[in-house]
Amino acid sequence: MTGDAMIAREALNQWHFVIAAYAIGLGGCAALVIQSWLAMRRAEQRRDAGRDRTAGRTAEPAQPGRGPAEQGQAE
């Protein structure tokens, strides 16, 4: 083989690296979306369970301009 033919055969094809980078990036993005969606579902279930537990209780509405320590005091 001549020197020129040897150099041409040793050249790397960058498309393999580009495809691998896209696969890693898209795979990571998909994993993040799925994990976030599952976390949102769990949070919604906890919220609904909390609403069910407090359904029998009646809470006084907060009065604007008053802090939490002053909410329970009579005027």
PDB file of C-alpha atoms in Angstrom:
ATOM      1  CA  MET A   1       0.000   0.000   0.000  1.00  0.00           C
ATOM      2  CA  THR A   2       1.110   3.494  -0.662  1.00  0.00           C
ATOM      3  CA  GLY A   3       1.284   6.172   1.979  1.00  0.00           C
ATOM      4  CA  ASP A   4      -1.766   8.034   0.619  1.00  0.00           C
ATOM      5  CA  ALA A   5      -3.998   4.968   0.731  1.00  0.00           C
ATOM      6  CA  MET A   6      -2.923   4.262   4.311  1.00  0.00           C
ATOM      7  CA  ILE A   7      -3.896   7.767   5.442  1.00  0.00           C
ATOM      8  CA  ALA A   8      -7.320   7.540   3.780  1.00  0.00           C
ATOM      9  CA  ARG A   9      -8.085   4.264   5.565  1.00  0.00           C
ATOM     10  CA  GLU A  10      -7.080   5.629   8.952  1.00  0.00           C
ATOM     11  CA  ALA A  11      -9.329   8.694   8.732  1.00  0.00           C
ATOM     12  CA  LEU A  12     -12.073   8.639  11.338  1.00  0.00           C
ATOM     13  CA  ASN A  13     -15.682   9.141  10.419  1.00  0.00           C
ATOM     14  CA  GLN A  14     -17.025  11.856  12.719  1.00  0.00           C
ATOM     15  CA  TRP A  15     -20.661  10.890  12.092  1.00  0.00           C
ATOM     16  CA  HIS A  16     -20.355   7.995  14.517  1.00  0.00           C
ATOM     17  CA  PHE A  17     -19.512  10.466  17.283  1.00  0.00           C
ATOM     18  CA  VAL A  18     -22.280  12.858  16.229  1.00  0.00           C
ATOM     19  CA  ILE A  19     -24.865  10.061  16.268  1.00  0.00           C
ATOM     20  CA  ALA A  20     -23.598   8.856  19.658  1.00  0.00           C
ATOM     21  CA  ALA A  21     -23.791  12.379  21.080  1.00  0.00           C
ATOM     22  CA  TYR A  22     -27.367  12.817  19.855  1.00  0.00           C
ATOM     23  CA  ALA A  23     -28.332   9.406  21.233  1.00  0.00           C
ATOM     24  CA  ILE A  24     -26.902  10.258  24.662  1.00  0.00           C
ATOM     25  CA  GLY A  25     -28.472  13.719  24.647  1.00  0.00           C
ATOM     26  CA  LEU A  26     -31.919  12.593  23.545  1.00  0.00           C
ATOM     27  CA  GLY A  27     -31.812   9.572  25.851  1.00  0.00           C
ATOM     28  CA  GLY A  28     -30.917  11.770  28.819  1.00  0.00           C
ATOM     29  CA  CYS A  29     -33.640  14.249  27.917  1.00  0.00           C
ATOM     30  CA  ALA A  30     -36.220  11.473  27.664  1.00  0.00           C
ATOM     31  CA  ALA A  31     -35.108  10.046  31.033  1.00  0.00           C
ATOM     32  CA  LEU A  32     -35.423  13.494  32.636  1.00  0.00           C
ATOM     33  CA  VAL A  33     -38.919  14.024  31.188  1.00  0.00           C
ATOM     34  CA  ILE A  34     -40.097  10.605  32.407  1.00  0.00           C
ATOM     35  CA  GLN A  35     -38.615  11.107  35.882  1.00  0.00           C
ATOM     36  CA  SER A  36     -40.202  14.561  36.174  1.00  0.00           C
ATOM     37  CA  TRP A  37     -43.577  13.270  35.009  1.00  0.00           C
ATOM     38  CA  LEU A  38     -43.505  10.452  37.569  1.00  0.00           C
ATOM     39  CA  ALA A  39     -42.533  12.903  40.329  1.00  0.00           C
ATOM     40  CA  MET A  40     -45.433  15.161  39.328  1.00  0.00           C
ATOM     41  CA  ARG A  41     -47.857  12.231  39.487  1.00  0.00           C
ATOM     42  CA  ARG A  42     -46.623  11.292  42.980  1.00  0.00           C
ATOM     43  CA  ALA A  43     -46.977  14.903  44.145  1.00  0.00           C
ATOM     44  CA  GLU A  44     -50.527  15.089  42.795  1.00  0.00           C
ATOM     45  CA  GLN A  45     -51.413  11.873  44.626  1.00  0.00           C
ATOM     46  CA  ARG A  46     -49.993  13.274  47.888  1.00  0.00           C
ATOM     47  CA  ARG A  47     -51.963  16.491  47.358  1.00  0.00           C
ATOM     48  CA  ASP A  48     -55.194  14.596  46.715  1.00  0.00           C
ATOM     49  CA  ALA A  49     -54.616  12.417  49.781  1.00  0.00           C
ATOM     50  CA  GLY A  50     -54.103  15.550  51.879  1.00  0.00           C
ATOM     51  CA  ARG A  51     -57.318  17.053  50.557  1.00  0.00           C
ATOM     52  CA  ASP A  52     -59.213  13.874  51.388  1.00  0.00           C
ATOM     53  CA  ARG A  53     -57.903  13.884  54.976  1.00  0.00           C
ATOM     54  CA  THR A  54     -58.868  17.511  55.559  1.00  0.00           C
ATOM     55  CA  ALA A  55     -62.233  17.371  53.752  1.00  0.00           C
ATOM     56  CA  GLY A  56     -64.197  17.285  57.039  1.00  0.00           C
ATOM     57  CA  ARG A  57     -62.385  20.244  58.571  1.00  0.00           C
ATOM     58  CA  THR A  58     -63.441  23.811  57.935  1.00  0.00           C
ATOM     59  CA  ALA A  59     -60.655  26.339  57.981  1.00  0.00           C
ATOM     60  CA  GLU A  60     -61.175  30.037  58.571  1.00  0.00           C
ATOM     61  CA  PRO A  61     -60.217  32.078  55.544  1.00  0.00           C
ATOM     62  CA  ALA A  62     -57.128  34.198  56.022  1.00  0.00           C
ATOM     63  CA  GLN A  63     -57.798  37.869  56.576  1.00  0.00           C
ATOM     64  CA  PRO A  64     -55.713  40.180  54.418  1.00  0.00           C
ATOM     65  CA  GLY A  65     -53.190  42.367  56.169  1.00  0.00           C
ATOM     66  CA  ARG A  66     -52.919  40.249  59.281  1.00  0.00           C
ATOM     67  CA  GLY A  67     -50.062  37.947  60.186  1.00  0.00           C
ATOM     68  CA  PRO A  68     -50.502  34.332  61.296  1.00  0.00           C
ATOM     69  CA  ALA A  69     -50.055  35.209  64.988  1.00  0.00           C
ATOM     70  CA  GLU A  70     -52.878  37.737  64.825  1.00  0.00           C
ATOM     71  CA  GLN A  71     -55.311  35.521  62.923  1.00  0.00           C
ATOM     72  CA  GLY A  72     -56.740  33.820  66.008  1.00  0.00           C
ATOM     73  CA  GLN A  73     -57.109  36.951  68.165  1.00  0.00           C
ATOM     74  CA  ALA A  74     -60.503  38.665  68.428  1.00  0.00           C
ATOM     75  CA  GLU A  75     -60.779  42.308  67.560  1.00  0.00           C
TER      76      GLU A  75
END
